[in-house]
Amino acid sequence: KTGGGALVVLSGEAGIGKTTLLSWLAGTAAAAGMPVLSGRAVADEGAPAFWPWSRVFVAGHALGLSPDLLELGPGPPAQARFVAIERAAAALLAAVPAAGLLVTLDDVQWADDATVQLLRHVGADLPGTRLILAAATRDASGLGAVAGLPAARTLRLPPWTPADVAEYVRAAVAGRVDPSWPARVHRGSGGNPLFARELVRALNAGGGSLPDALRPLAGVRLDSVGPDCRRLLGVCAVIGEEFDVTLVA
């Protein structure tokens, strides 16, 4: 209401609820009469430069935006990219209507350098505007100086506590809840909302093992550790949920 723009960086592991929070922000803004433009980075080496912003500018056609603003002109690559960033940033800021504008960018951990540079460029000029940027990423440190901008606020989404999981189980399961489920779900999910949701579904259906839908996501977690750590985790998994160091050795 004061006219001060803002940049919100949502960070947290996969499945923690970043996309859900972006969707809630978008719905809240739209209900208040604020236009919402959204883009998402993709884990594909073939994605062109500025891909998330390109989706934003396509969606902003009614505001006078166009992905053509992101086209690189002739000249040295670095200079051409700088000109495109400056041009696109100016156009976006000029397009903000009196009602304000929300731009959401999801999965920014996969974004190219040009996308991050444009985010930083726009974020530096937010004071005094009615533009709100909300970017979701697994690791805010990957955005470099973006999170340190004066208008930026970083919100790291924490895992659910045992009490959070218990509340979710009671709300998600019709009828009587097995008293062992909340602790079991929290232990098995580590408080990750996506893991918790799928584990509750499996338990409610008479199962209890890791659902197939979560196996790729569990694999993503293992990608960040080395072979020695994966071997250790494999040994621990064979032993079971409870073990001591002597047995592992």
Short mmCIF file of N, CA and C in Angstrom, two decimals, residues 78-232:
data_model
loop_
_atom_site.label_atom_id
_atom_site.label_comp_id
_atom_site.label_asym_id
_atom_site.label_seq_id
_atom_site.Cartn_x
_atom_site.Cartn_y
_atom_site.Cartn_z
N ALA A 78 28.66 -10.19 -24.27
CA ALA A 78 28.45 -9.59 -22.95
C ALA A 78 27.73 -8.25 -23.06
N GLN A 79 28.13 -7.47 -24.06
CA GLN A 79 27.49 -6.17 -24.24
C GLN A 79 26.05 -6.34 -24.70
N ALA A 80 25.81 -7.28 -25.61
CA ALA A 80 24.45 -7.52 -26.10
C ALA A 80 23.53 -7.97 -24.97
N ARG A 81 24.06 -8.80 -24.08
CA ARG A 81 23.24 -9.26 -22.96
C ARG A 81 22.94 -8.12 -22.00
N PHE A 82 23.91 -7.27 -21.74
CA PHE A 82 23.69 -6.12 -20.85
C PHE A 82 22.60 -5.22 -21.41
N VAL A 83 22.65 -4.96 -22.72
CA VAL A 83 21.66 -4.09 -23.35
C VAL A 83 20.26 -4.71 -23.23
N ALA A 84 20.17 -6.04 -23.45
CA ALA A 84 18.89 -6.71 -23.35
C ALA A 84 18.35 -6.66 -21.92
N ILE A 85 19.22 -6.84 -20.94
CA ILE A 85 18.81 -6.79 -19.54
C ILE A 85 18.31 -5.40 -19.18
N GLU A 86 19.06 -4.38 -19.58
CA GLU A 86 18.66 -3.00 -19.30
C GLU A 86 17.33 -2.67 -19.96
N ARG A 87 17.16 -3.08 -21.20
CA ARG A 87 15.92 -2.81 -21.93
C ARG A 87 14.74 -3.53 -21.30
N ALA A 88 14.91 -4.81 -20.96
CA ALA A 88 13.82 -5.60 -20.39
C ALA A 88 13.44 -5.09 -19.00
N ALA A 89 14.44 -4.74 -18.19
CA ALA A 89 14.16 -4.24 -16.85
C ALA A 89 13.37 -2.94 -16.90
N ALA A 90 13.79 -2.04 -17.77
CA ALA A 90 13.10 -0.76 -17.89
C ALA A 90 11.66 -0.96 -18.35
N ALA A 91 11.45 -1.88 -19.29
CA ALA A 91 10.10 -2.14 -19.79
C ALA A 91 9.21 -2.74 -18.71
N LEU A 92 9.77 -3.66 -17.93
CA LEU A 92 8.98 -4.29 -16.87
C LEU A 92 8.57 -3.27 -15.82
N LEU A 93 9.50 -2.45 -15.39
CA LEU A 93 9.19 -1.45 -14.37
C LEU A 93 8.18 -0.42 -14.88
N ALA A 94 8.28 -0.08 -16.16
CA ALA A 94 7.35 0.90 -16.75
C ALA A 94 5.96 0.30 -16.93
N ALA A 95 5.87 -1.03 -16.99
CA ALA A 95 4.59 -1.69 -17.24
C ALA A 95 3.76 -1.90 -15.98
N VAL A 96 4.34 -1.64 -14.81
CA VAL A 96 3.62 -1.90 -13.55
C VAL A 96 2.40 -0.99 -13.45
N PRO A 97 1.20 -1.54 -13.35
CA PRO A 97 0.00 -0.70 -13.27
C PRO A 97 -0.18 -0.12 -11.87
N ALA A 98 -1.16 0.75 -11.74
CA ALA A 98 -1.41 1.41 -10.45
C ALA A 98 -1.79 0.40 -9.37
N ALA A 99 -2.41 -0.72 -9.78
CA ALA A 99 -2.82 -1.74 -8.81
C ALA A 99 -1.65 -2.56 -8.32
N GLY A 100 -0.48 -2.38 -8.93
CA GLY A 100 0.68 -3.17 -8.56
C GLY A 100 0.83 -4.38 -9.47
N LEU A 101 1.93 -5.10 -9.31
CA LEU A 101 2.21 -6.25 -10.16
C LEU A 101 3.03 -7.26 -9.36
N LEU A 102 2.63 -8.53 -9.45
CA LEU A 102 3.39 -9.62 -8.83
C LEU A 102 3.99 -10.48 -9.93
N VAL A 103 5.31 -10.70 -9.85
CA VAL A 103 6.01 -11.59 -10.77
C VAL A 103 6.59 -12.73 -9.95
N THR A 104 6.25 -13.96 -10.30
CA THR A 104 6.80 -15.12 -9.59
C THR A 104 7.71 -15.91 -10.53
N LEU A 105 8.83 -16.32 -10.00
CA LEU A 105 9.79 -17.14 -10.73
C LEU A 105 10.07 -18.39 -9.91
N ASP A 106 9.78 -19.55 -10.46
CA ASP A 106 9.95 -20.80 -9.72
C ASP A 106 11.15 -21.59 -10.23
N ASP A 107 11.67 -22.46 -9.37
CA ASP A 107 12.80 -23.34 -9.71
C ASP A 107 14.01 -22.56 -10.22
N VAL A 108 14.31 -21.45 -9.58
CA VAL A 108 15.40 -20.59 -10.03
C VAL A 108 16.76 -21.26 -9.87
N GLN A 109 16.84 -22.36 -9.11
CA GLN A 109 18.12 -23.07 -9.00
C GLN A 109 18.58 -23.59 -10.36
N TRP A 110 17.67 -23.69 -11.32
CA TRP A 110 18.02 -24.16 -12.67
C TRP A 110 18.16 -23.02 -13.67
N ALA A 111 18.04 -21.80 -13.21
CA ALA A 111 18.05 -20.66 -14.13
C ALA A 111 19.46 -20.39 -14.65
N ASP A 112 19.54 -19.84 -15.85
CA ASP A 112 20.82 -19.46 -16.44
C ASP A 112 21.29 -18.14 -15.84
N ASP A 113 22.55 -17.80 -16.10
CA ASP A 113 23.13 -16.57 -15.54
C ASP A 113 22.38 -15.32 -15.98
N ALA A 114 21.91 -15.31 -17.23
CA ALA A 114 21.20 -14.12 -17.72
C ALA A 114 19.91 -13.89 -16.94
N THR A 115 19.21 -14.96 -16.59
CA THR A 115 17.98 -14.83 -15.81
C THR A 115 18.26 -14.24 -14.44
N VAL A 116 19.33 -14.73 -13.79
CA VAL A 116 19.69 -14.23 -12.47
C VAL A 116 20.14 -12.77 -12.55
N GLN A 117 20.87 -12.42 -13.59
CA GLN A 117 21.32 -11.03 -13.75
C GLN A 117 20.14 -10.08 -13.92
N LEU A 118 19.13 -10.51 -14.70
CA LEU A 118 17.96 -9.66 -14.87
C LEU A 118 17.19 -9.54 -13.55
N LEU A 119 17.11 -10.62 -12.79
CA LEU A 119 16.47 -10.57 -11.48
C LEU A 119 17.19 -9.58 -10.57
N ARG A 120 18.51 -9.61 -10.59
CA ARG A 120 19.28 -8.67 -9.77
C ARG A 120 19.09 -7.23 -10.25
N HIS A 121 19.06 -7.05 -11.57
CA HIS A 121 18.92 -5.70 -12.14
C HIS A 121 17.57 -5.10 -11.76
N VAL A 122 16.50 -5.87 -11.91
CA VAL A 122 15.17 -5.37 -11.55
C VAL A 122 15.07 -5.18 -10.04
N GLY A 123 15.62 -6.15 -9.29
CA GLY A 123 15.54 -6.07 -7.83
C GLY A 123 16.21 -4.85 -7.26
N ALA A 124 17.25 -4.36 -7.93
CA ALA A 124 17.96 -3.18 -7.44
C ALA A 124 17.14 -1.91 -7.62
N ASP A 125 16.14 -1.93 -8.51
CA ASP A 125 15.34 -0.72 -8.79
C ASP A 125 13.94 -0.79 -8.21
N LEU A 126 13.69 -1.70 -7.27
CA LEU A 126 12.33 -1.88 -6.74
C LEU A 126 11.86 -0.77 -5.81
N PRO A 127 12.73 -0.17 -4.98
CA PRO A 127 12.24 0.89 -4.08
C PRO A 127 11.50 1.98 -4.85
N GLY A 128 10.32 2.33 -4.35
CA GLY A 128 9.52 3.37 -4.99
C GLY A 128 8.60 2.86 -6.07
N THR A 129 8.63 1.56 -6.35
CA THR A 129 7.74 0.98 -7.35
C THR A 129 6.62 0.20 -6.66
N ARG A 130 5.71 -0.34 -7.46
CA ARG A 130 4.64 -1.20 -6.93
C ARG A 130 4.79 -2.61 -7.51
N LEU A 131 6.05 -3.02 -7.70
CA LEU A 131 6.35 -4.34 -8.24
C LEU A 131 6.85 -5.25 -7.13
N ILE A 132 6.28 -6.44 -7.05
CA ILE A 132 6.73 -7.45 -6.10
C ILE A 132 7.27 -8.64 -6.89
N LEU A 133 8.50 -9.02 -6.61
CA LEU A 133 9.12 -10.20 -7.21
C LEU A 133 9.19 -11.29 -6.15
N ALA A 134 8.78 -12.50 -6.51
CA ALA A 134 8.89 -13.64 -5.61
C ALA A 134 9.60 -14.76 -6.36
N ALA A 135 10.78 -15.13 -5.90
CA ALA A 135 11.59 -16.14 -6.57
C ALA A 135 11.81 -17.32 -5.63
N ALA A 136 11.61 -18.53 -6.13
CA ALA A 136 11.79 -19.74 -5.33
C ALA A 136 12.99 -20.51 -5.83
N THR A 137 13.84 -20.92 -4.91
CA THR A 137 15.05 -21.67 -5.25
C THR A 137 15.40 -22.61 -4.11
N ARG A 138 16.12 -23.68 -4.42
CA ARG A 138 16.52 -24.61 -3.37
C ARG A 138 17.65 -24.04 -2.52
N ASP A 139 18.47 -23.19 -3.09
CA ASP A 139 19.61 -22.64 -2.36
C ASP A 139 19.77 -21.17 -2.71
N ALA A 140 19.48 -20.30 -1.76
CA ALA A 140 19.53 -18.86 -2.01
C ALA A 140 20.94 -18.39 -2.31
N SER A 141 21.96 -19.10 -1.85
CA SER A 141 23.34 -18.68 -2.11
C SER A 141 23.67 -18.74 -3.59
N GLY A 142 22.93 -19.54 -4.35
CA GLY A 142 23.16 -19.64 -5.78
C GLY A 142 22.75 -18.39 -6.54
N LEU A 143 22.04 -17.48 -5.88
CA LEU A 143 21.61 -16.23 -6.52
C LEU A 143 22.62 -15.12 -6.34
N GLY A 144 23.73 -15.40 -5.69
CA GLY A 144 24.78 -14.40 -5.53
C GLY A 144 24.30 -13.18 -4.79
N ALA A 145 24.46 -12.01 -5.40
CA ALA A 145 24.16 -10.75 -4.74
C ALA A 145 22.67 -10.44 -4.67
N VAL A 146 21.84 -11.24 -5.32
CA VAL A 146 20.40 -10.94 -5.34
C VAL A 146 19.82 -10.88 -3.93
N ALA A 147 20.15 -11.89 -3.11
CA ALA A 147 19.57 -11.95 -1.77
C ALA A 147 20.04 -10.81 -0.87
N GLY A 148 21.12 -10.12 -1.25
CA GLY A 148 21.63 -9.02 -0.44
C GLY A 148 21.14 -7.65 -0.84
N LEU A 149 20.27 -7.58 -1.83
CA LEU A 149 19.74 -6.29 -2.26
C LEU A 149 18.89 -5.65 -1.17
N PRO A 150 18.87 -4.30 -1.11
CA PRO A 150 18.10 -3.62 -0.04
C PRO A 150 16.63 -4.02 0.01
N ALA A 151 16.03 -4.26 -1.16
CA ALA A 151 14.60 -4.58 -1.18
C ALA A 151 14.33 -6.07 -1.01
N ALA A 152 15.37 -6.88 -0.85
CA ALA A 152 15.22 -8.33 -0.82
C ALA A 152 15.04 -8.85 0.60
N ARG A 153 14.20 -9.85 0.71
CA ARG A 153 14.02 -10.58 1.96
C ARG A 153 14.07 -12.07 1.64
N THR A 154 14.87 -12.82 2.37
CA THR A 154 14.98 -14.26 2.14
C THR A 154 14.19 -15.00 3.20
N LEU A 155 13.34 -15.90 2.75
CA LEU A 155 12.52 -16.69 3.65
C LEU A 155 12.85 -18.16 3.40
N ARG A 156 13.53 -18.78 4.35
CA ARG A 156 13.85 -20.20 4.23
C ARG A 156 12.73 -21.02 4.87
N LEU A 157 12.15 -21.91 4.10
CA LEU A 157 11.03 -22.71 4.59
C LEU A 157 11.57 -23.91 5.36
N PRO A 158 11.26 -24.03 6.64
CA PRO A 158 11.79 -25.13 7.45
C PRO A 158 10.91 -26.38 7.31
N PRO A 159 11.45 -27.53 7.69
CA PRO A 159 10.62 -28.75 7.70
C PRO A 159 9.52 -28.64 8.75
N TRP A 160 8.49 -29.45 8.60
CA TRP A 160 7.43 -29.52 9.58
C TRP A 160 7.95 -30.12 10.89
N THR A 161 7.45 -29.62 11.97
CA THR A 161 7.75 -30.19 13.28
C THR A 161 6.85 -31.42 13.51
N PRO A 162 7.15 -32.23 14.53
CA PRO A 162 6.24 -33.35 14.84
C PRO A 162 4.81 -32.89 15.06
N ALA A 163 4.63 -31.73 15.70
CA ALA A 163 3.27 -31.21 15.92
C ALA A 163 2.60 -30.85 14.59
N ASP A 164 3.37 -30.28 13.66
CA ASP A 164 2.82 -29.95 12.34
C ASP A 164 2.36 -31.21 11.62
N VAL A 165 3.19 -32.24 11.67
CA VAL A 165 2.85 -33.50 11.00
C VAL A 165 1.60 -34.11 11.62
N ALA A 166 1.53 -34.10 12.95
CA ALA A 166 0.36 -34.67 13.62
C ALA A 166 -0.92 -33.93 13.22
N GLU A 167 -0.82 -32.60 13.12
CA GLU A 167 -1.99 -31.81 12.71
C GLU A 167 -2.40 -32.16 11.28
N TYR A 168 -1.38 -32.32 10.40
CA TYR A 168 -1.70 -32.66 9.01
C TYR A 168 -2.35 -34.04 8.92
N VAL A 169 -1.82 -35.01 9.67
CA VAL A 169 -2.37 -36.36 9.63
C VAL A 169 -3.84 -36.34 10.05
N ARG A 170 -4.14 -35.61 11.11
CA ARG A 170 -5.53 -35.54 11.59
C ARG A 170 -6.44 -34.90 10.54
N ALA A 171 -5.91 -33.91 9.82
CA ALA A 171 -6.74 -33.23 8.82
C ALA A 171 -6.88 -34.04 7.54
N ALA A 172 -5.87 -34.85 7.22
CA ALA A 172 -5.87 -35.55 5.93
C ALA A 172 -6.56 -36.91 5.97
N VAL A 173 -6.66 -37.50 7.15
CA VAL A 173 -7.22 -38.84 7.25
C VAL A 173 -8.63 -38.77 7.83
N ALA A 174 -9.57 -39.33 7.08
CA ALA A 174 -10.95 -39.36 7.55
C ALA A 174 -11.09 -40.49 8.58
N GLY A 175 -11.75 -40.18 9.68
CA GLY A 175 -11.96 -41.21 10.69
C GLY A 175 -10.82 -41.25 11.69
N ARG A 176 -10.74 -42.35 12.40
CA ARG A 176 -9.77 -42.50 13.47
C ARG A 176 -8.35 -42.66 12.90
N VAL A 177 -7.41 -41.99 13.54
CA VAL A 177 -6.01 -42.05 13.11
C VAL A 177 -5.24 -42.97 14.03
N ASP A 178 -4.47 -43.86 13.45
CA ASP A 178 -3.60 -44.73 14.24
C ASP A 178 -2.63 -43.85 15.04
N PRO A 179 -2.56 -44.02 16.36
CA PRO A 179 -1.70 -43.16 17.19
C PRO A 179 -0.23 -43.19 16.78
N SER A 180 0.22 -44.25 16.11
CA SER A 180 1.63 -44.35 15.74
C SER A 180 1.96 -43.60 14.46
N TRP A 181 0.94 -43.20 13.71
CA TRP A 181 1.20 -42.61 12.39
C TRP A 181 1.95 -41.29 12.44
N PRO A 182 1.56 -40.32 13.27
CA PRO A 182 2.28 -39.03 13.23
C PRO A 182 3.78 -39.17 13.43
N ALA A 183 4.21 -39.93 14.45
CA ALA A 183 5.64 -40.11 14.70
C ALA A 183 6.29 -40.87 13.55
N ARG A 184 5.59 -41.85 13.02
CA ARG A 184 6.13 -42.64 11.92
C ARG A 184 6.30 -41.79 10.66
N VAL A 185 5.32 -40.95 10.39
CA VAL A 185 5.39 -40.09 9.20
C VAL A 185 6.48 -39.05 9.36
N HIS A 186 6.59 -38.46 10.55
CA HIS A 186 7.63 -37.46 10.75
C HIS A 186 9.02 -38.08 10.63
N ARG A 187 9.20 -39.26 11.19
CA ARG A 187 10.50 -39.93 11.10
C ARG A 187 10.82 -40.30 9.64
N GLY A 188 9.84 -40.78 8.93
CA GLY A 188 10.07 -41.20 7.55
C GLY A 188 10.21 -40.06 6.56
N SER A 189 9.59 -38.91 6.87
CA SER A 189 9.61 -37.78 5.93
C SER A 189 10.64 -36.73 6.29
N GLY A 190 11.13 -36.75 7.53
CA GLY A 190 12.03 -35.70 7.97
C GLY A 190 11.35 -34.35 8.04
N GLY A 191 10.03 -34.35 8.05
CA GLY A 191 9.28 -33.10 8.09
C GLY A 191 9.06 -32.47 6.73
N ASN A 192 9.49 -33.13 5.66
CA ASN A 192 9.26 -32.61 4.31
C ASN A 192 7.77 -32.77 3.97
N PRO A 193 7.06 -31.68 3.68
CA PRO A 193 5.61 -31.78 3.44
C PRO A 193 5.23 -32.74 2.32
N LEU A 194 6.00 -32.73 1.22
CA LEU A 194 5.66 -33.63 0.11
C LEU A 194 5.84 -35.08 0.52
N PHE A 195 6.94 -35.40 1.20
CA PHE A 195 7.15 -36.76 1.68
C PHE A 195 6.05 -37.14 2.67
N ALA A 196 5.71 -36.21 3.57
CA ALA A 196 4.68 -36.50 4.57
C ALA A 196 3.35 -36.80 3.90
N ARG A 197 2.98 -36.00 2.93
CA ARG A 197 1.70 -36.20 2.24
C ARG A 197 1.62 -37.57 1.58
N GLU A 198 2.70 -37.94 0.87
CA GLU A 198 2.68 -39.22 0.16
C GLU A 198 2.75 -40.40 1.12
N LEU A 199 3.47 -40.26 2.22
CA LEU A 199 3.53 -41.33 3.20
C LEU A 199 2.18 -41.54 3.88
N VAL A 200 1.47 -40.44 4.15
CA VAL A 200 0.14 -40.56 4.74
C VAL A 200 -0.80 -41.25 3.76
N ARG A 201 -0.71 -40.91 2.49
CA ARG A 201 -1.54 -41.58 1.49
C ARG A 201 -1.25 -43.08 1.46
N ALA A 202 0.05 -43.42 1.53
CA ALA A 202 0.43 -44.84 1.50
C ALA A 202 -0.09 -45.57 2.73
N LEU A 203 0.04 -44.97 3.89
CA LEU A 203 -0.44 -45.59 5.13
C LEU A 203 -1.96 -45.74 5.09
N ASN A 204 -2.63 -44.72 4.59
CA ASN A 204 -4.09 -44.75 4.53
C ASN A 204 -4.60 -45.81 3.56
N ALA A 205 -3.75 -46.13 2.58
CA ALA A 205 -4.13 -47.15 1.59
C ALA A 205 -3.69 -48.55 2.01
N GLY A 206 -3.11 -48.64 3.20
CA GLY A 206 -2.70 -49.95 3.69
C GLY A 206 -1.25 -50.27 3.44
N GLY A 207 -0.50 -49.30 2.91
CA GLY A 207 0.92 -49.53 2.64
C GLY A 207 1.77 -48.97 3.76
N GLY A 208 2.89 -48.36 3.39
CA GLY A 208 3.76 -47.80 4.40
C GLY A 208 5.18 -47.62 3.91
N SER A 209 5.49 -48.25 2.78
CA SER A 209 6.83 -48.08 2.22
C SER A 209 6.88 -46.79 1.41
N LEU A 210 8.07 -46.43 0.95
CA LEU A 210 8.23 -45.20 0.18
C LEU A 210 7.46 -45.31 -1.14
N PRO A 211 6.49 -44.43 -1.37
CA PRO A 211 5.73 -44.48 -2.62
C PRO A 211 6.63 -44.25 -3.83
N ASP A 212 6.27 -44.86 -4.95
CA ASP A 212 7.07 -44.72 -6.17
C ASP A 212 7.21 -43.26 -6.59
N ALA A 213 6.20 -42.43 -6.32
CA ALA A 213 6.25 -41.02 -6.73
C ALA A 213 7.37 -40.27 -6.04
N LEU A 214 7.84 -40.77 -4.89
CA LEU A 214 8.86 -40.07 -4.14
C LEU A 214 10.27 -40.57 -4.43
N ARG A 215 10.40 -41.68 -5.12
CA ARG A 215 11.74 -42.23 -5.35
C ARG A 215 12.65 -41.28 -6.15
N PRO A 216 12.16 -40.65 -7.23
CA PRO A 216 13.04 -39.68 -7.92
C PRO A 216 13.46 -38.53 -7.03
N LEU A 217 12.55 -38.05 -6.17
CA LEU A 217 12.88 -36.94 -5.29
C LEU A 217 13.92 -37.36 -4.25
N ALA A 218 13.81 -38.59 -3.76
CA ALA A 218 14.82 -39.10 -2.83
C ALA A 218 16.17 -39.21 -3.53
N GLY A 219 16.13 -39.58 -4.81
CA GLY A 219 17.37 -39.67 -5.58
C GLY A 219 18.05 -38.33 -5.73
N VAL A 220 17.26 -37.25 -5.85
CA VAL A 220 17.83 -35.91 -5.97
C VAL A 220 18.67 -35.57 -4.75
N ARG A 221 18.21 -35.99 -3.58
CA ARG A 221 18.95 -35.73 -2.35
C ARG A 221 20.31 -36.43 -2.37
N LEU A 222 20.34 -37.63 -2.96
CA LEU A 222 21.59 -38.39 -2.99
C LEU A 222 22.59 -37.84 -4.00
N ASP A 223 22.09 -37.06 -4.96
CA ASP A 223 22.99 -36.51 -5.99
C ASP A 223 24.02 -35.56 -5.40
N SER A 224 23.72 -34.99 -4.24
CA SER A 224 24.61 -33.98 -3.67
C SER A 224 25.69 -34.56 -2.77
N VAL A 225 25.70 -35.88 -2.58
CA VAL A 225 26.71 -36.51 -1.72
C VAL A 225 27.61 -37.41 -2.55
N GLY A 226 28.78 -37.71 -2.01
CA GLY A 226 29.76 -38.52 -2.72
C GLY A 226 29.50 -40.01 -2.60
N PRO A 227 30.28 -40.82 -3.32
CA PRO A 227 30.08 -42.28 -3.31
C PRO A 227 30.28 -42.91 -1.95
N ASP A 228 31.22 -42.40 -1.15
CA ASP A 228 31.45 -42.96 0.17
C ASP A 228 30.22 -42.76 1.07
N CYS A 229 29.63 -41.57 0.96
CA CYS A 229 28.44 -41.29 1.76
C CYS A 229 27.27 -42.17 1.32
N ARG A 230 27.11 -42.36 0.00
CA ARG A 230 26.02 -43.21 -0.50
C ARG A 230 26.21 -44.65 -0.04
N ARG A 231 27.46 -45.12 -0.01
CA ARG A 231 27.73 -46.48 0.46
C ARG A 231 27.36 -46.61 1.94
N LEU A 232 27.73 -45.61 2.73
CA LEU A 232 27.38 -45.62 4.15
C LEU A 232 25.87 -45.62 4.34
#
